[in-house]
Tab-separated table of C-alpha atoms in Angstrom:
chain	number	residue	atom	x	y	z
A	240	UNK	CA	220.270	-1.179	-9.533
A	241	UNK	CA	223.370	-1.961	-11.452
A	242	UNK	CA	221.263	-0.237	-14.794
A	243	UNK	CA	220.698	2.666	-12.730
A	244	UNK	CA	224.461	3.699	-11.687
A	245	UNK	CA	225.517	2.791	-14.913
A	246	UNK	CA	222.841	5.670	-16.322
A	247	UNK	CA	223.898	7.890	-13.760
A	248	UNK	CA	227.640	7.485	-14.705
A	249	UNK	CA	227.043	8.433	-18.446
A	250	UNK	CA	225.542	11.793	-16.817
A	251	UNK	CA	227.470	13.403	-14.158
A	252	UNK	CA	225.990	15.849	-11.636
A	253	UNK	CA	222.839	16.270	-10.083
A	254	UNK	CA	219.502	15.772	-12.408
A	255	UNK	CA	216.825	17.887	-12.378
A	256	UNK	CA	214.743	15.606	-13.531
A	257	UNK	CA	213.617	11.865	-14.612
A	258	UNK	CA	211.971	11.916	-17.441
A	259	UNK	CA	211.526	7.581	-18.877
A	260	UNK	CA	208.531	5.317	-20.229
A	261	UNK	CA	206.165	3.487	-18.555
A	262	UNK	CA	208.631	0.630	-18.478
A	263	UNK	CA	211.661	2.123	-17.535
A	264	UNK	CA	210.001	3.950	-14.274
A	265	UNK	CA	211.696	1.355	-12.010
A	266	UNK	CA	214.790	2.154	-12.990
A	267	UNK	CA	214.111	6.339	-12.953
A	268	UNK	CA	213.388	5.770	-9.041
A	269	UNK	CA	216.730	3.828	-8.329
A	270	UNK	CA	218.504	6.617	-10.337
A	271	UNK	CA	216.734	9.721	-8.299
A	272	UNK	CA	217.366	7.383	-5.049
A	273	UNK	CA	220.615	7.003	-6.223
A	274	UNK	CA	221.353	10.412	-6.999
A	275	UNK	CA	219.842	11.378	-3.905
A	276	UNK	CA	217.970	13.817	-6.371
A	277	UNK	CA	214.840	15.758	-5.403
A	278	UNK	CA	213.745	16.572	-9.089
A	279	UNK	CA	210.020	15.141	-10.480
A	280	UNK	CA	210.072	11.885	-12.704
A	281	UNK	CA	208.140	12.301	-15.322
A	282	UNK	CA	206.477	9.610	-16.990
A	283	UNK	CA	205.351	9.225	-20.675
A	284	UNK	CA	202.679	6.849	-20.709
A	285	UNK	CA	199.185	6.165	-21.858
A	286	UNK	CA	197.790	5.359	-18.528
A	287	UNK	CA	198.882	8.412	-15.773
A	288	UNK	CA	196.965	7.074	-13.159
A	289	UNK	CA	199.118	4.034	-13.380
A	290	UNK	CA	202.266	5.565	-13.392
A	291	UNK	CA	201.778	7.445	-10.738
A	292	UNK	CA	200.534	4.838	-8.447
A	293	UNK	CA	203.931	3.235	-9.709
A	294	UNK	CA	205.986	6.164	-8.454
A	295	UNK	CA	205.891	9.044	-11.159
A	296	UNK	CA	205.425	12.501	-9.862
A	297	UNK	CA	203.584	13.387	-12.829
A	298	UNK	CA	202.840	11.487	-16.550
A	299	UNK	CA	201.690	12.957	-20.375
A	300	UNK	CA	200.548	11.088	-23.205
A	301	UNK	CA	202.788	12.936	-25.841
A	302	UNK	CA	206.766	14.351	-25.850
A	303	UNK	CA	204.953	17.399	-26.221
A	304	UNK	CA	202.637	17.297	-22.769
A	305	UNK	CA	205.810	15.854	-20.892
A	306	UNK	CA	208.213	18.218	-21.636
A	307	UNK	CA	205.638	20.893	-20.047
A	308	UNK	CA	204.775	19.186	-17.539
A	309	UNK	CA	208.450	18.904	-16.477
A	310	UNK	CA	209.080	22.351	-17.081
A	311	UNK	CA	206.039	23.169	-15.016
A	312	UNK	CA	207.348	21.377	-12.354
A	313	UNK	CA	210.865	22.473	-12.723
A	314	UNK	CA	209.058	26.034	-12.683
A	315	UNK	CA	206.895	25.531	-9.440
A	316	UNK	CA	206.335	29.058	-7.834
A	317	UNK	CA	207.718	30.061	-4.020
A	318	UNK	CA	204.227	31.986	-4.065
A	319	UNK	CA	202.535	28.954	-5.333
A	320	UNK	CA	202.940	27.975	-1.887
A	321	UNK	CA	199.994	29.036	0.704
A	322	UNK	CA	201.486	30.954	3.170
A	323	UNK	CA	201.835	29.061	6.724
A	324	UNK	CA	202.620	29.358	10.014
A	325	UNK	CA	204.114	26.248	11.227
A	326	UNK	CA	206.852	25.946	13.182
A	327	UNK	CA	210.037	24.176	12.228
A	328	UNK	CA	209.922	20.608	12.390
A	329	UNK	CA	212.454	17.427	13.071
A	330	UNK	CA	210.658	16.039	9.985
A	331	UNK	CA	211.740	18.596	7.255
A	332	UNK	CA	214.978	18.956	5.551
A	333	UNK	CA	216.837	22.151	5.877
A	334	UNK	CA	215.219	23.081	2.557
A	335	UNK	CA	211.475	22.667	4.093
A	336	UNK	CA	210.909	19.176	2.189
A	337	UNK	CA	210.442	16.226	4.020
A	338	UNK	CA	212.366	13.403	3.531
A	339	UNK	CA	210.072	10.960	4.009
A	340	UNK	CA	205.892	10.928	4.275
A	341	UNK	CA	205.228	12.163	7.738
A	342	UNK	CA	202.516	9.619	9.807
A	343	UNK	CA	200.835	10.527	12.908
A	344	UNK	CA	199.837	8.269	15.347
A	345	UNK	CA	197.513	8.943	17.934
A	346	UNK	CA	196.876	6.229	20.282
A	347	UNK	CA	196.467	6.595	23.968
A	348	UNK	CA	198.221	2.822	24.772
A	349	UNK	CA	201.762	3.732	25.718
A	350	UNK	CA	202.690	0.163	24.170
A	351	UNK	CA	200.690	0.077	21.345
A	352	UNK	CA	201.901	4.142	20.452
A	353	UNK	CA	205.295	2.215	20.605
A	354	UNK	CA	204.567	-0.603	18.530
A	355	UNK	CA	202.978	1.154	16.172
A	356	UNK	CA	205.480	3.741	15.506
A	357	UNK	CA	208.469	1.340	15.342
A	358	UNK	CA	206.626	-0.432	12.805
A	359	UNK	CA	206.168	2.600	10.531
A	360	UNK	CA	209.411	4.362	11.348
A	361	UNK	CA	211.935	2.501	8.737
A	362	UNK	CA	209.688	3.310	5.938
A	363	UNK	CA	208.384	6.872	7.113
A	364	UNK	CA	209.241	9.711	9.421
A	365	UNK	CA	206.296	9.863	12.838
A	366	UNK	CA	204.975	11.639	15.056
A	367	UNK	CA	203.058	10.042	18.103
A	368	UNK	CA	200.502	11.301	20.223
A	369	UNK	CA	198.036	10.154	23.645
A	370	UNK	CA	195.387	12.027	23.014
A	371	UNK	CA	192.571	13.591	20.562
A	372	UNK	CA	193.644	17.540	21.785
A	373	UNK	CA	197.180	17.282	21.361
A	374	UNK	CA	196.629	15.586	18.009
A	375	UNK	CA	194.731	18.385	16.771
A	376	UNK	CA	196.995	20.888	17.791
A	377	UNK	CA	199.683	19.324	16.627
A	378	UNK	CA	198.267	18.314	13.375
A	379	UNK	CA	197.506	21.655	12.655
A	380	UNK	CA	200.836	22.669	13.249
A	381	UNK	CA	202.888	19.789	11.441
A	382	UNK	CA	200.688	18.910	8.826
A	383	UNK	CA	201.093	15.328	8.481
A	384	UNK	CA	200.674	13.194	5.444
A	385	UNK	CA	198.385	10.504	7.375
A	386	UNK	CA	197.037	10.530	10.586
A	387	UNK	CA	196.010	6.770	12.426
A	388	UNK	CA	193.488	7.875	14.705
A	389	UNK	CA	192.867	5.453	17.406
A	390	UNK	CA	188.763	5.823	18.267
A	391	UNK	CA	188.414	5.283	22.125
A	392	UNK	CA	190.509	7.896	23.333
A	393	UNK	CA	190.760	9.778	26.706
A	394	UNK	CA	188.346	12.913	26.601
A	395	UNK	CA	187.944	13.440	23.420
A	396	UNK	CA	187.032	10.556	21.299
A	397	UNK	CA	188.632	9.504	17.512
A	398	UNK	CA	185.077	11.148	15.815
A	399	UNK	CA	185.335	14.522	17.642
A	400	UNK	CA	189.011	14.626	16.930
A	401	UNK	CA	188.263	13.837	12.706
A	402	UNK	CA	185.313	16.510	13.177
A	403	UNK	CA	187.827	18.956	14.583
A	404	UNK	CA	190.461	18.249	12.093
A	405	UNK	CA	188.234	18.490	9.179
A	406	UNK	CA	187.002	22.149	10.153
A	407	UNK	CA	190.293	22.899	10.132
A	408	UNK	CA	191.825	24.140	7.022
A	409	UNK	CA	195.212	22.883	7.517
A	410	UNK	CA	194.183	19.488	8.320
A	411	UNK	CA	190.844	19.121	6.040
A	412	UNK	CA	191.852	17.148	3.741
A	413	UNK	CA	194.764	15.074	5.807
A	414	UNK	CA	193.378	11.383	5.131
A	415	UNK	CA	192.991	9.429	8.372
A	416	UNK	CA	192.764	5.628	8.866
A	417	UNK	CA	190.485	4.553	12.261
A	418	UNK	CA	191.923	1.712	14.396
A	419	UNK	CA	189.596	0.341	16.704
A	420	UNK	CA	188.654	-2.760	18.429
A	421	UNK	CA	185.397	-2.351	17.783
A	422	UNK	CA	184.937	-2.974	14.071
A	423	UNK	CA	180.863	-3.179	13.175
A	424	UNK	CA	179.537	-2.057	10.356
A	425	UNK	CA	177.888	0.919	12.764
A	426	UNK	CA	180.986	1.998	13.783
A	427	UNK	CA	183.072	1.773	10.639
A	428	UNK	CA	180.321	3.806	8.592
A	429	UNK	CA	179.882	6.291	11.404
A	430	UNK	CA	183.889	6.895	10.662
A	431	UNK	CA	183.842	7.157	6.811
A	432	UNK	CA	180.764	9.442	6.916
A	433	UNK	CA	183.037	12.038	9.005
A	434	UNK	CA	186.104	11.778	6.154
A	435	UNK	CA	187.933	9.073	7.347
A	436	UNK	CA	189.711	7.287	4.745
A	437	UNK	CA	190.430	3.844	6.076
A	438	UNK	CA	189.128	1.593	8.968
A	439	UNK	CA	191.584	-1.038	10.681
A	440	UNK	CA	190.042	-2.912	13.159
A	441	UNK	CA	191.846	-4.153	16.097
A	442	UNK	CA	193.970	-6.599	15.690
A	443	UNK	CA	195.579	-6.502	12.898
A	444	UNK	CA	199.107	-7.518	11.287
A	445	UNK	CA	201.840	-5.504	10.310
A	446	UNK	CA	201.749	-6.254	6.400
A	447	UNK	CA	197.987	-5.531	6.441
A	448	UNK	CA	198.919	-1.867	8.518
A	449	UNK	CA	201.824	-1.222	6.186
A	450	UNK	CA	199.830	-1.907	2.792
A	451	UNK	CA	196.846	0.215	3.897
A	452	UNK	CA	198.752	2.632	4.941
A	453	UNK	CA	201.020	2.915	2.105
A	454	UNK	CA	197.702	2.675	-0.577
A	455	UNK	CA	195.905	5.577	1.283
A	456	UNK	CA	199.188	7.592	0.717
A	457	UNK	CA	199.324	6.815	-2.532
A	458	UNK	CA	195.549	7.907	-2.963
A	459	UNK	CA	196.175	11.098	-1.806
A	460	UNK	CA	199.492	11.708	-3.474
A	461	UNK	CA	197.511	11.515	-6.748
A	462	UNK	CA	194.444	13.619	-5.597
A	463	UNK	CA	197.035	16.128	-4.453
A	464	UNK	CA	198.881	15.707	-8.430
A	465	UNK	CA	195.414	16.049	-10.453
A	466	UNK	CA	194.534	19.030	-7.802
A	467	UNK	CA	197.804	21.015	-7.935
A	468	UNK	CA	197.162	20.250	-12.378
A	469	UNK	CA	193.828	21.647	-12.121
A	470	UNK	CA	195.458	24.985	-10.314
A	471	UNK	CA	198.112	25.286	-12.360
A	472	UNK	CA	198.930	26.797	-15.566
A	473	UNK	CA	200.688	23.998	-17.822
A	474	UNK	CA	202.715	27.299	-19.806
A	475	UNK	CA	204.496	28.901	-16.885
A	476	UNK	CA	203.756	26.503	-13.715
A	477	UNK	CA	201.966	29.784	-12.366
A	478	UNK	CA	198.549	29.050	-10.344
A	479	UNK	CA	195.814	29.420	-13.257
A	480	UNK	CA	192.826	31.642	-12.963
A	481	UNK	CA	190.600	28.929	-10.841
A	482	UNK	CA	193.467	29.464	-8.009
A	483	UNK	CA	193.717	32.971	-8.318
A	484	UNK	CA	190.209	33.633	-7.298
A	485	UNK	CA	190.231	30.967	-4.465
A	486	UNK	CA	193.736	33.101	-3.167
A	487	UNK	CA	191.908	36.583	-3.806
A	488	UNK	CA	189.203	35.852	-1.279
A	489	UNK	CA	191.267	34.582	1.303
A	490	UNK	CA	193.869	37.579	0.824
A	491	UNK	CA	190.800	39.650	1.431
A	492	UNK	CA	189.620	38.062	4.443
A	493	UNK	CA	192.425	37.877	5.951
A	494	UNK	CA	193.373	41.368	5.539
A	495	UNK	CA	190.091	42.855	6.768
A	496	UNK	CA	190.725	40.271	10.104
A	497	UNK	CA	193.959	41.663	10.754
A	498	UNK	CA	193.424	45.407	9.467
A	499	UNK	CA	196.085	45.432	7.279
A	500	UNK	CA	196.221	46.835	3.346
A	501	UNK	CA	195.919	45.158	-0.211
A	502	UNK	CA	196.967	45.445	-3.141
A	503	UNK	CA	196.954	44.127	-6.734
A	504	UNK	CA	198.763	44.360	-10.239
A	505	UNK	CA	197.128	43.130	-13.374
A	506	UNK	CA	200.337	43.338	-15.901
A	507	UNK	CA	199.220	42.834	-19.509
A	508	UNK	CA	202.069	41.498	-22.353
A	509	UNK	CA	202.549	44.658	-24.617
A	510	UNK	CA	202.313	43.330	-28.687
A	511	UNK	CA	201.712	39.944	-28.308
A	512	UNK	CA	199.757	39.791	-31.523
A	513	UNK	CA	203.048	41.497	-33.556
A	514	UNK	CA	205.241	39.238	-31.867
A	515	UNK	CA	203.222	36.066	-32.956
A	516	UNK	CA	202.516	37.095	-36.488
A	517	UNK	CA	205.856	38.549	-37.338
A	518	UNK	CA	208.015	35.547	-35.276
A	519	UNK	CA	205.502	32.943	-34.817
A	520	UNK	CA	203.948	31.702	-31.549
A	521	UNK	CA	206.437	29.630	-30.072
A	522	UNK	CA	208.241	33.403	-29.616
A	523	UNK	CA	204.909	34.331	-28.431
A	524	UNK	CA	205.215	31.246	-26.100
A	525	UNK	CA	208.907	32.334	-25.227
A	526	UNK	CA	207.732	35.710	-24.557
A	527	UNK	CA	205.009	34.800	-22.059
A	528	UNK	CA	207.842	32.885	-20.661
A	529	UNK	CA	209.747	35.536	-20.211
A	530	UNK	CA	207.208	37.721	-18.148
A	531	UNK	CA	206.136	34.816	-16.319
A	532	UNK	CA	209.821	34.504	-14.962
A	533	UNK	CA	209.898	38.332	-14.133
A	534	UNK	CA	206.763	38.258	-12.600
A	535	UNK	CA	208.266	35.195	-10.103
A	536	UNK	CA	211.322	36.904	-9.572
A	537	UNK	CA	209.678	39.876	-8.223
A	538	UNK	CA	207.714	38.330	-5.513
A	539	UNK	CA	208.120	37.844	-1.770
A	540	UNK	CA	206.925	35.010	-0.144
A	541	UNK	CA	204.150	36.199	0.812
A	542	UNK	CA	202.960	37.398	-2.439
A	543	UNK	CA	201.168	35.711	-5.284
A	544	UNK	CA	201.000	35.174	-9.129
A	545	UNK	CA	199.003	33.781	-12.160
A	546	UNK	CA	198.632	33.866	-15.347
A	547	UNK	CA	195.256	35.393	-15.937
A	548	UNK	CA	194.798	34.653	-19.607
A	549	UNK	CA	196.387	34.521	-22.552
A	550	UNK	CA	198.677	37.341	-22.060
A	551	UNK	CA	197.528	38.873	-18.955
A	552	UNK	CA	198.854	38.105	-15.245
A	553	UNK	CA	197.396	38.778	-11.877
A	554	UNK	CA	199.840	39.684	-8.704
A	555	UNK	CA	198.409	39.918	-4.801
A	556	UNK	CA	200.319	41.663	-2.485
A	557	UNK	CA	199.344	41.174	1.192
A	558	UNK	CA	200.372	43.953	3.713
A	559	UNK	CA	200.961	46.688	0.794
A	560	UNK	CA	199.664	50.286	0.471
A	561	UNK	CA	199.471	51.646	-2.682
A	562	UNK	CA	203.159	53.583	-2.587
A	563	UNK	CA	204.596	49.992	-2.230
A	564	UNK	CA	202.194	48.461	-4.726
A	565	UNK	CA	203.412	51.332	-7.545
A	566	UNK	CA	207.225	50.081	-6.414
A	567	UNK	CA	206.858	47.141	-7.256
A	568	UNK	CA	204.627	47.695	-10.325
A	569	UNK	CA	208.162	49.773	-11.533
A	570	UNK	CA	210.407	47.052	-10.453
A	571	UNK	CA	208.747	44.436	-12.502
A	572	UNK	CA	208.448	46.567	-15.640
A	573	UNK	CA	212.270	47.839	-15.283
A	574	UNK	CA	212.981	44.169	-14.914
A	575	UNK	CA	210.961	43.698	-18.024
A	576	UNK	CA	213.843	45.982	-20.257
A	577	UNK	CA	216.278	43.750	-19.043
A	578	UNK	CA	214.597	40.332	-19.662
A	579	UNK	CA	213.771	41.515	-23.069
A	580	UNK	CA	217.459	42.374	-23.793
A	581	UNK	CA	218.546	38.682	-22.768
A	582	UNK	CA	214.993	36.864	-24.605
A	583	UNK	CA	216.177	38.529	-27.899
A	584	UNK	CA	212.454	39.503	-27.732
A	585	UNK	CA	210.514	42.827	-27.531
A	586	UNK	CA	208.786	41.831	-23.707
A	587	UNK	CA	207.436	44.800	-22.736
A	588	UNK	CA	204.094	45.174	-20.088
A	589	UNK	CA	201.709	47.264	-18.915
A	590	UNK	CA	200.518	47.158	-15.098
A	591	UNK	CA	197.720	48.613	-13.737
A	592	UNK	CA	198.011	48.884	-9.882
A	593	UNK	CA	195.244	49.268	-7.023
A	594	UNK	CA	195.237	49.342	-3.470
A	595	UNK	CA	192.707	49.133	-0.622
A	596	UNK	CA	192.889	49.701	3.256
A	597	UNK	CA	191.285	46.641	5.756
A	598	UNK	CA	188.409	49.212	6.552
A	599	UNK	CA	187.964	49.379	2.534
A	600	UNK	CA	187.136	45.413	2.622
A	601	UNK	CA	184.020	45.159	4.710
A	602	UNK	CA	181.744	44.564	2.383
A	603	UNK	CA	180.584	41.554	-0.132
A	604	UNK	CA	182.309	42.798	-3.511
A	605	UNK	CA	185.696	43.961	-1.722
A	606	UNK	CA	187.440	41.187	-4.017
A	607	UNK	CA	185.528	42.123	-6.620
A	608	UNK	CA	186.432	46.198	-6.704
A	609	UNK	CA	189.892	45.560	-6.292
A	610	UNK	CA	190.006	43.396	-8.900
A	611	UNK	CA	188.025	45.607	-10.974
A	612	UNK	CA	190.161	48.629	-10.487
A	613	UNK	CA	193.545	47.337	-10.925
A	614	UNK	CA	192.124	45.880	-14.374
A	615	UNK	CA	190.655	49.809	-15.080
A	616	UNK	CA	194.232	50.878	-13.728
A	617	UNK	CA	195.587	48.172	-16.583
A	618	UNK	CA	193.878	49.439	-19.728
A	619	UNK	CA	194.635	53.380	-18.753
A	620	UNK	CA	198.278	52.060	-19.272
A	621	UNK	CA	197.744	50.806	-22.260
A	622	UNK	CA	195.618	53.817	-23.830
A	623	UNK	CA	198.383	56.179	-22.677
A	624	UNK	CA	200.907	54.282	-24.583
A	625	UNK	CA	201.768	50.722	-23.066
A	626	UNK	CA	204.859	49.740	-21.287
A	627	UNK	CA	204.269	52.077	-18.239
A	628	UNK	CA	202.254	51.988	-15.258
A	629	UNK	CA	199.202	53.442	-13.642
A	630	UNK	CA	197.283	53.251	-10.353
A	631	UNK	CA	193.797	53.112	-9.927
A	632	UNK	CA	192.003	56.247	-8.727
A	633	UNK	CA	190.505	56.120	-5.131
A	634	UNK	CA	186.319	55.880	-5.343
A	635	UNK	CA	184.809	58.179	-3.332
């Protein structure tokens, strides 16, 4: 501890991030602790997996792959984030991040719901429940890191409780540990088969409780870290193609459910090729950078982003006719005149814009055609001269 103030007092301020060896990762998480910092620690290493199981938020084998994966971090998108409609919470910070790993306990024994959440509490925030229906509802709502899910419950029973949570996209992939008395093979497979992650059986000590539950946190912590890498582009911390298409069909359904409009922007990088043969492709990288940023600063929260390809990014915009879809299309390439001014680099793009109505959406390849004419939309901008934009006529 006495290493890490003395780091932290040849730095002052906040830092946005830890970035140490393998070795040193001990003393990164008394310095962010100390620091009462929020930034990612960032481990070079030749073993990831390792280092974050000891800690790290994220790891690379080279300088090279941990400086972007700290600026990808540092760069995490607001529209990265699905949105939600949770209510506020005891357990979040004013700035929506939780403190500490939030750990429901559903258990219908008054006492043991007692004992079990004093016993967690000094290490992680809870939430305690009687019953299988509150516990879903409130799951749903809160979103908890790990839920203990007593099986003999009142009504309805620890398996039709994991059954309902797992149909539930908010709480599909919340691990849950079983406690139960009854701890036979039967039972205990009958409970992993349905998703559960853990079985405790009844009784059982507090360090054996505390180290399962912190390893099954830890499990999922790093599922969650090689999930969020797979969705994310390691250039601009935008969600990569595979994510876009996941968000495109949900943006879909969920406007034909609720009858509202859609739209989409494919912007393209104008003279990427020029910029990369005449200043070489870390400008190219720069100026990717640059558009990435614009494209982020443009969006509500509501919105999303990704990088397409190479050169090209993708924008949803939920509840938005085509008149609002063109606005912001012309925002975002005004924006781009400035960014270029302050990059030193010729950023320019061309957007292509199309919009659909819910009644537009009822069919199979609605993702599909909207896609397909904001990307039509995309190349009539750049045959009529690049850096403009143009929306996609209306089939009839």
């Amino acid at each position: 501890m006495a290493l890490a103030r003395a780091g932290l007092a040849e730095r002052p301020g906040t830092p946005n991030a830890f970035v140490c060896g393998a070795d040193d990762l001990p003393r990164a998480i008394a310095m962010r602790e100390l620091a009462q910092a929020i930034g990612p620690i960032v481990a070079l290493t030749d073993d990831p997996a390792a280092a974050i199981e000891g800690g790290a938020d994220d790891a690379g084998g080279t300088p090279e792959e941990v400086a972007r994966r700290v600026a990808a971090r540092l760069k995490m998108p607001r529209a990265a984030r699905k949105e939600t409609e949770e209510p506020a919470s005891e357990t979040m910070q004013a700035t929506g991040k939780r403190t500490k790993p939030l750990v429901m306990v559903v258990e219908d024994d008054e006492d043991a719901r007692t004992v079990l959440a004093e016993l967690l509490r000094p290490h992680y925030q809870v939430e305690a429940v009687g019953d299988g229906e509150t516990a879903l509802q409130r799951a749903a709502q809160v979103k908890p890191d790990l839920i203990l899910l007593d099986l003999f419950l009142p009504g309805m029973d620890g398996f039709s409780a994991l059954s309902g949570m797992r149909r539930n996209p908010r709480t599909a992939d919340t691990p849950v540990i079983f406690l139960s008395a009854q701890g036979d093979a039967e039972t205990k497979s009958q409970g992993l088969s349905l998703g559960a992650a853990d079985y405790l059986a009844k009784p059982f000590s507090e360090q054996e409780l505390m180290a399962r539950v912190d390893r099954t946190l830890k499990l999922a912590a790093q599922k969650e870290h090689y999930r969020a890498l797979a969705q994310t582009d390691g250039l601009t911390g935008l969600p990569n193609f595979r994510s876009f298409h996941a968000r495109l069909e949900e943006e879909v359904a969920r406007a034909h459910r609720y009858g509202h409009p859609l739209a989409c922007a494919m912007v393209d990088l104008d003279g990427l090729k020029q910029i990369n043969d005449k200043l070489g492709h870390a400008a190219g990288n720069r100026a990717i950078l640059a558009l990435a940023d614009a494209v982020r600063e443009e969006l509500r929260d509501t919105d999303f982003a990704a990088r397409y390809g190479g050169d090209e990014f993708v924008v949803l915009l939920p509840q938005t006719n085509e008149q609002q879809a063109m606005l912001f299309a012309e925002r975002l390439r005004r924006r781009l005149l400035e960014v270029s001014e302050d990059a030193g680099l010729p950023v320019r793009g061309s957007i292509g814009v199309a919009a659909v109505s819910a009644d537009e959406l009822d069919t199979p390849e609605a993702a599909e055609d909207l896609l397909r004419r904001a990307d039509e939309a995309l190349y009539a901008a750049k045959r009529s001269g690049r850096d403009r934009v143009e929306v996609a006529h209306v089939p009839h």
